[in-house]
Amino acid sequence: LSPGAKMGCFTFIKVMMILFNLAIFLGGGTLLGVGIWVKVDGESFLDIFGALSSSIMQVVNVSYLLIVIGAILLVIGFLGCYGAQKESKCLLMMFFSVLLIIFIAEVAAAVVALVFTGLAETLLTGLVTPLLKEKYGKDDAFTHIWNVTMTEVDCCGLNNYTDFNNSYFYDTHGSYPRQCCAMQEPCNSMLAAEVGVEVRMCHTATSCHPHLYGCLLQGCFKQILKEIKTNAGVAGGVAAGIAVLEIASMAVSMYLYCRLDEK
C-alpha cells in the first residue's frame, strides 16, 4: 500500500476503535450508574421494575454485579477510546493487557468448568453446605435467596435434602424445607426420599403427577449444571462471540500500537 493508503487505513481503524470503545465506555457508565442507583435506592427500582425481581435482596445482589461489570467496562472503554484518540502507546498497551487478562481468566474458567466439574462440586459443598446449616432459616435474606432458587430451579439444597441435616432450620422446625417434598408439609426424611423416588420414576413415565414436576430431590448444583448443559449451545455462542470481540480488539490495539512507531 502507498503511504497515503496506509495512513487512511490507520485513520479508519483509529476512528472505529474510538467509536467502539466509546460505546463500551457509555455502556459501562450506564451499568455502573444503574448499579449504584439500585444499591442506594432499591425500593424505587422495585417500584419501576418490580416484575423483574422478587425481593429487595435480589436487587441488592444484582447491584453489586452491575457495579463490578460497569466499572470493568468503564475502564476498558476509557483506555481504548482515549488511548486511540490520543495515540498513546501506554494506554493502548494497558488496554491490550487488561483485555488479555480478562481473556485468559475466561479461558481458565471455561477449562475449570469443563474439566474440574467434580472438583467444583466438592469445593462448593465444603463452602455452601455449612452456610446452609448455619444460616438457612436464621438469615432472612439468605433464606429467601435459597427459597427462590430451590423453587425456580426445582432443587433441594446444594446436593440433596440431607444438606439440611443438623441444621438450624431442621432443629428449629423439625422438618426440611418444603421445596424438598414437592411443597408438601411437614417435610421429613421419609417424604423427601419418597418424593425423590417418585420423581425419578416420573421422568421415565409418559405423564407426571402435577405435584412432582422437576427433580426436587436433586441438589441445586446438579440442576443448575443440567440447565447450563441444556443451554450449552447458546452459552457457547455468546462466549465465542465475546471471545472474538476481545481478540479483535486486542489485534486492533496492537495494530495501532505498532503503527505509532512507524509514524
Tab-separated table of C-alpha atoms in Angstrom:
chain	number	residue	atom	x	y	z
A	1	LEU	CA	0.000	0.000	0.000
A	2	SER	CA	1.070	3.579	-0.631
A	3	PRO	CA	1.826	5.811	2.356
A	4	GLY	CA	-1.462	7.627	1.802
A	5	ALA	CA	-3.425	4.376	1.759
A	6	LYS	CA	-1.668	3.191	4.895
A	7	MET	CA	-2.482	6.465	6.645
A	8	GLY	CA	-6.099	6.240	5.519
A	9	CYS	CA	-6.341	2.677	6.831
A	10	PHE	CA	-4.763	3.745	10.132
A	11	THR	CA	-7.205	6.643	10.479
A	12	PHE	CA	-10.212	4.459	9.701
A	13	ILE	CA	-9.217	1.789	12.244
A	14	LYS	CA	-8.453	4.509	14.795
A	15	VAL	CA	-11.916	6.053	14.364
A	16	MET	CA	-13.587	2.636	14.605
A	17	MET	CA	-11.557	1.912	17.730
A	18	ILE	CA	-12.676	5.195	19.280
A	19	LEU	CA	-16.350	4.686	18.427
A	20	PHE	CA	-16.390	1.044	19.561
A	21	ASN	CA	-14.767	1.795	22.901
A	22	LEU	CA	-16.866	4.922	23.354
A	23	ALA	CA	-19.921	2.671	23.160
A	24	ILE	CA	-18.322	0.325	25.722
A	25	PHE	CA	-17.490	3.299	27.967
A	26	LEU	CA	-21.047	4.667	27.821
A	27	GLY	CA	-22.496	1.200	28.392
A	28	GLY	CA	-20.223	0.661	31.376
A	29	GLY	CA	-21.132	4.050	32.793
A	30	THR	CA	-24.817	3.234	32.412
A	31	LEU	CA	-24.449	-0.122	34.159
A	32	LEU	CA	-22.397	1.474	36.926
A	33	GLY	CA	-24.985	4.205	37.406
A	34	VAL	CA	-27.872	1.732	37.494
A	35	GLY	CA	-25.957	-0.472	39.929
A	36	ILE	CA	-25.319	2.441	42.290
A	37	TRP	CA	-28.949	3.559	41.994
A	38	VAL	CA	-30.214	0.067	42.827
A	39	LYS	CA	-27.784	-0.200	45.747
A	40	VAL	CA	-28.753	3.177	47.198
A	41	ASP	CA	-32.471	3.191	46.400
A	42	GLY	CA	-33.590	-0.370	45.696
A	43	GLU	CA	-37.201	0.312	46.652
A	44	SER	CA	-37.777	2.857	43.876
A	45	PHE	CA	-36.141	0.434	41.442
A	46	LEU	CA	-38.615	-2.229	42.551
A	47	ASP	CA	-41.498	0.168	42.037
A	48	ILE	CA	-40.484	0.569	38.390
A	49	PHE	CA	-39.160	-2.891	37.624
A	50	GLY	CA	-40.998	-4.921	40.249
A	51	ALA	CA	-41.794	-7.702	37.811
A	52	LEU	CA	-38.105	-8.305	37.193
A	53	SER	CA	-37.265	-9.004	40.807
A	54	SER	CA	-38.991	-10.822	43.623
A	55	SER	CA	-37.168	-9.235	46.540
A	56	ILE	CA	-35.089	-6.256	47.605
A	57	MET	CA	-32.255	-8.587	48.496
A	58	GLN	CA	-32.101	-9.953	44.977
A	59	VAL	CA	-31.902	-6.387	43.667
A	60	VAL	CA	-29.083	-5.568	46.073
A	61	ASN	CA	-27.148	-8.612	44.840
A	62	VAL	CA	-27.773	-7.571	41.251
A	63	SER	CA	-26.500	-4.101	42.105
A	64	TYR	CA	-23.063	-5.437	43.082
A	65	LEU	CA	-22.867	-7.388	39.820
A	66	LEU	CA	-23.844	-4.305	37.797
A	67	ILE	CA	-21.308	-2.153	39.636
A	68	VAL	CA	-18.458	-4.609	39.026
A	69	ILE	CA	-19.283	-5.186	35.348
A	70	GLY	CA	-19.916	-1.469	34.790
A	71	ALA	CA	-16.605	-0.495	36.383
A	72	ILE	CA	-14.676	-3.029	34.253
A	73	LEU	CA	-16.363	-1.859	31.037
A	74	LEU	CA	-15.761	1.761	32.047
A	75	VAL	CA	-12.025	1.163	32.456
A	76	ILE	CA	-11.738	-0.843	29.230
A	77	GLY	CA	-13.738	1.713	27.249
A	78	PHE	CA	-11.713	4.622	28.618
A	79	LEU	CA	-8.350	3.013	27.897
A	80	GLY	CA	-9.334	2.012	24.363
A	81	CYS	CA	-11.140	5.234	23.414
A	82	TYR	CA	-8.763	7.750	24.979
A	83	GLY	CA	-5.689	5.720	24.055
A	84	ALA	CA	-6.701	5.623	20.378
A	85	GLN	CA	-7.775	9.278	20.310
A	86	LYS	CA	-4.536	10.500	21.909
A	87	GLU	CA	-2.475	7.849	20.115
A	88	SER	CA	-0.962	6.900	23.458
A	89	LYS	CA	1.170	3.772	23.320
A	90	CYS	CA	0.971	3.449	27.108
A	91	LEU	CA	-2.835	3.479	27.212
A	92	LEU	CA	-3.102	1.153	24.220
A	93	MET	CA	-0.771	-1.309	25.900
A	94	MET	CA	-2.794	-1.063	29.107
A	95	PHE	CA	-5.971	-1.684	27.101
A	96	PHE	CA	-4.372	-4.734	25.490
A	97	SER	CA	-3.117	-6.027	28.861
A	98	VAL	CA	-6.494	-5.672	30.601
A	99	LEU	CA	-8.285	-7.471	27.759
A	100	LEU	CA	-5.619	-10.187	27.718
A	101	ILE	CA	-6.014	-10.761	31.467
A	102	ILE	CA	-9.805	-10.980	31.123
A	103	PHE	CA	-9.484	-13.324	28.134
A	104	ILE	CA	-7.068	-15.632	29.988
A	105	ALA	CA	-9.362	-15.637	33.042
A	106	GLU	CA	-12.338	-16.578	30.850
A	107	VAL	CA	-10.411	-19.393	29.189
A	108	ALA	CA	-9.217	-20.661	32.565
A	109	ALA	CA	-12.772	-20.557	33.944
A	110	ALA	CA	-14.053	-22.470	30.909
A	111	VAL	CA	-11.353	-25.130	31.319
A	112	VAL	CA	-12.099	-25.496	35.028
A	113	ALA	CA	-15.831	-25.713	34.316
A	114	LEU	CA	-15.314	-28.424	31.688
A	115	VAL	CA	-12.554	-30.467	33.296
A	116	PHE	CA	-12.982	-29.979	37.013
A	117	THR	CA	-16.758	-30.054	37.442
A	118	GLY	CA	-16.450	-32.685	40.154
A	119	LEU	CA	-13.818	-30.621	41.965
A	120	ALA	CA	-16.038	-27.552	41.741
A	121	GLU	CA	-18.902	-29.504	43.293
A	122	THR	CA	-16.629	-30.698	46.105
A	123	LEU	CA	-15.392	-27.173	46.808
A	124	LEU	CA	-18.916	-25.741	46.740
A	125	THR	CA	-20.124	-28.491	49.045
A	126	GLY	CA	-17.398	-27.641	51.532
A	127	LEU	CA	-18.237	-23.932	51.394
A	128	VAL	CA	-22.003	-23.772	50.907
A	129	THR	CA	-23.263	-26.718	52.975
A	130	PRO	CA	-22.012	-25.248	56.294
A	131	LEU	CA	-23.732	-21.958	55.385
A	132	LEU	CA	-26.986	-23.802	54.710
A	133	LYS	CA	-26.774	-25.490	58.091
A	134	GLU	CA	-25.955	-22.272	59.901
A	135	LYS	CA	-27.882	-19.508	58.103
A	136	TYR	CA	-30.890	-21.083	56.390
A	137	GLY	CA	-33.938	-20.153	58.454
A	138	LYS	CA	-31.958	-17.664	60.539
A	139	ASP	CA	-30.786	-15.098	57.982
A	140	ASP	CA	-33.883	-13.793	56.147
A	141	ALA	CA	-32.013	-12.644	53.033
A	142	PHE	CA	-30.017	-15.875	52.733
A	143	THR	CA	-33.153	-17.944	53.326
A	144	HIS	CA	-35.166	-16.039	50.735
A	145	ILE	CA	-32.481	-16.396	48.062
A	146	TRP	CA	-32.322	-20.155	48.615
A	147	ASN	CA	-36.114	-20.456	48.670
A	148	VAL	CA	-36.359	-18.653	45.325
A	149	THR	CA	-33.537	-20.766	43.887
A	150	MET	CA	-34.975	-24.081	45.080
A	151	THR	CA	-38.459	-23.154	43.844
A	152	GLU	CA	-37.448	-21.798	40.443
A	153	VAL	CA	-34.760	-24.384	39.663
A	154	ASP	CA	-36.722	-27.292	41.219
A	155	CYS	CA	-33.995	-28.470	43.564
A	156	CYS	CA	-33.230	-29.022	47.244
A	157	GLY	CA	-30.068	-27.906	48.994
A	158	LEU	CA	-26.752	-27.981	47.192
A	159	ASN	CA	-26.531	-31.786	46.857
A	160	ASN	CA	-29.904	-33.011	48.230
A	161	TYR	CA	-32.166	-32.722	51.275
A	162	THR	CA	-29.511	-34.216	53.581
A	163	ASP	CA	-27.648	-30.889	53.401
A	164	PHE	CA	-30.179	-29.678	55.985
A	165	ASN	CA	-29.446	-32.452	58.492
A	166	ASN	CA	-28.445	-30.995	61.868
A	167	SER	CA	-29.120	-27.515	60.519
A	168	TYR	CA	-30.607	-24.522	62.329
A	169	PHE	CA	-33.753	-24.825	60.223
A	170	TYR	CA	-34.257	-28.516	60.947
A	171	ASP	CA	-33.512	-28.127	64.646
A	172	THR	CA	-35.989	-25.227	64.857
A	173	HIS	CA	-38.828	-26.575	62.697
A	174	GLY	CA	-38.272	-30.306	62.948
A	175	SER	CA	-38.562	-30.656	59.175
A	176	TYR	CA	-36.793	-29.935	55.901
A	177	PRO	CA	-37.737	-27.023	53.604
A	178	ARG	CA	-40.994	-27.787	51.829
A	179	GLN	CA	-39.233	-27.475	48.447
A	180	CYS	CA	-37.583	-30.823	49.287
A	181	CYS	CA	-41.015	-32.504	49.471
A	182	ALA	CA	-42.799	-31.117	46.405
A	183	MET	CA	-44.080	-28.215	48.541
A	184	GLN	CA	-45.745	-30.614	50.985
A	185	GLU	CA	-45.566	-30.013	54.735
A	186	PRO	CA	-44.303	-31.225	57.106
A	187	CYS	CA	-41.304	-32.364	55.109
A	188	ASN	CA	-39.488	-35.229	56.805
A	189	SER	CA	-36.760	-37.527	55.510
A	190	MET	CA	-39.229	-40.287	54.601
A	191	LEU	CA	-41.380	-37.954	52.497
A	192	ALA	CA	-38.336	-36.311	50.894
A	193	ALA	CA	-36.911	-39.709	49.936
A	194	GLU	CA	-40.323	-40.885	48.684
A	195	VAL	CA	-40.734	-37.765	46.547
A	196	GLY	CA	-37.273	-38.326	45.125
A	197	VAL	CA	-38.086	-41.906	44.103
A	198	GLU	CA	-41.408	-40.864	42.550
A	199	VAL	CA	-39.745	-38.014	40.683
A	200	ARG	CA	-37.155	-40.352	39.189
A	201	MET	CA	-39.957	-42.742	38.174
A	202	CYS	CA	-41.868	-39.773	36.790
A	203	HIS	CA	-39.029	-38.989	34.411
A	204	THR	CA	-39.357	-42.443	32.835
A	205	ALA	CA	-43.145	-42.291	32.577
A	206	THR	CA	-45.300	-40.809	29.834
A	207	SER	CA	-47.004	-38.400	32.239
A	208	CYS	CA	-46.159	-36.841	35.586
A	209	HIS	CA	-48.033	-36.128	38.764
A	210	PRO	CA	-48.744	-32.354	38.861
A	211	HIS	CA	-47.110	-32.015	42.270
A	212	LEU	CA	-43.955	-33.816	41.218
A	213	TYR	CA	-42.754	-31.553	38.447
A	214	GLY	CA	-38.968	-31.381	38.216
A	215	CYS	CA	-36.229	-33.148	40.198
A	216	LEU	CA	-36.971	-31.758	43.621
A	217	LEU	CA	-34.696	-34.271	45.344
A	218	GLN	CA	-31.714	-33.304	43.207
A	219	GLY	CA	-29.314	-30.705	44.516
A	220	CYS	CA	-29.277	-27.209	43.089
A	221	PHE	CA	-25.719	-27.620	41.829
A	222	LYS	CA	-26.706	-30.574	39.654
A	223	GLN	CA	-29.860	-28.859	38.447
A	224	ILE	CA	-28.073	-25.631	37.549
A	225	LEU	CA	-25.352	-27.656	35.817
A	226	LYS	CA	-28.077	-29.507	33.917
A	227	GLU	CA	-29.645	-26.202	32.830
A	228	ILE	CA	-26.240	-24.951	31.680
A	229	LYS	CA	-25.658	-28.122	29.653
A	230	THR	CA	-29.159	-27.837	28.179
A	231	ASN	CA	-28.395	-24.308	27.028
A	232	ALA	CA	-24.744	-25.011	26.234
A	233	GLY	CA	-25.207	-24.048	22.593
A	234	VAL	CA	-26.490	-20.582	23.421
A	235	ALA	CA	-23.952	-20.075	26.196
A	236	GLY	CA	-21.135	-21.292	23.944
A	237	GLY	CA	-22.246	-18.995	21.128
A	238	VAL	CA	-22.326	-15.978	23.422
A	239	ALA	CA	-18.942	-16.893	24.913
A	240	ALA	CA	-17.451	-17.391	21.442
A	241	GLY	CA	-18.837	-14.036	20.295
A	242	ILE	CA	-17.340	-12.266	23.293
A	243	ALA	CA	-14.009	-14.028	22.748
A	244	VAL	CA	-13.941	-12.970	19.068
A	245	LEU	CA	-14.624	-9.341	20.036
A	246	GLU	CA	-11.872	-9.464	22.649
A	247	ILE	CA	-9.356	-10.956	20.212
A	248	ALA	CA	-10.321	-8.433	17.524
A	249	SER	CA	-9.975	-5.556	19.995
A	250	MET	CA	-6.554	-6.775	21.109
A	251	ALA	CA	-5.454	-7.147	17.486
A	252	VAL	CA	-6.617	-3.622	16.623
A	253	SER	CA	-4.912	-2.140	19.671
A	254	MET	CA	-1.664	-3.883	18.736
A	255	TYR	CA	-2.000	-2.658	15.147
A	256	LEU	CA	-2.382	0.942	16.320
A	257	TYR	CA	0.442	0.464	18.822
A	258	CYS	CA	2.843	-0.793	16.149
A	259	ARG	CA	1.747	1.820	13.553
A	260	LEU	CA	2.551	4.612	16.021
A	261	ASP	CA	6.202	3.568	15.806
A	262	GLU	CA	6.107	3.939	12.035
A	263	LYS	CA	4.512	7.370	12.315
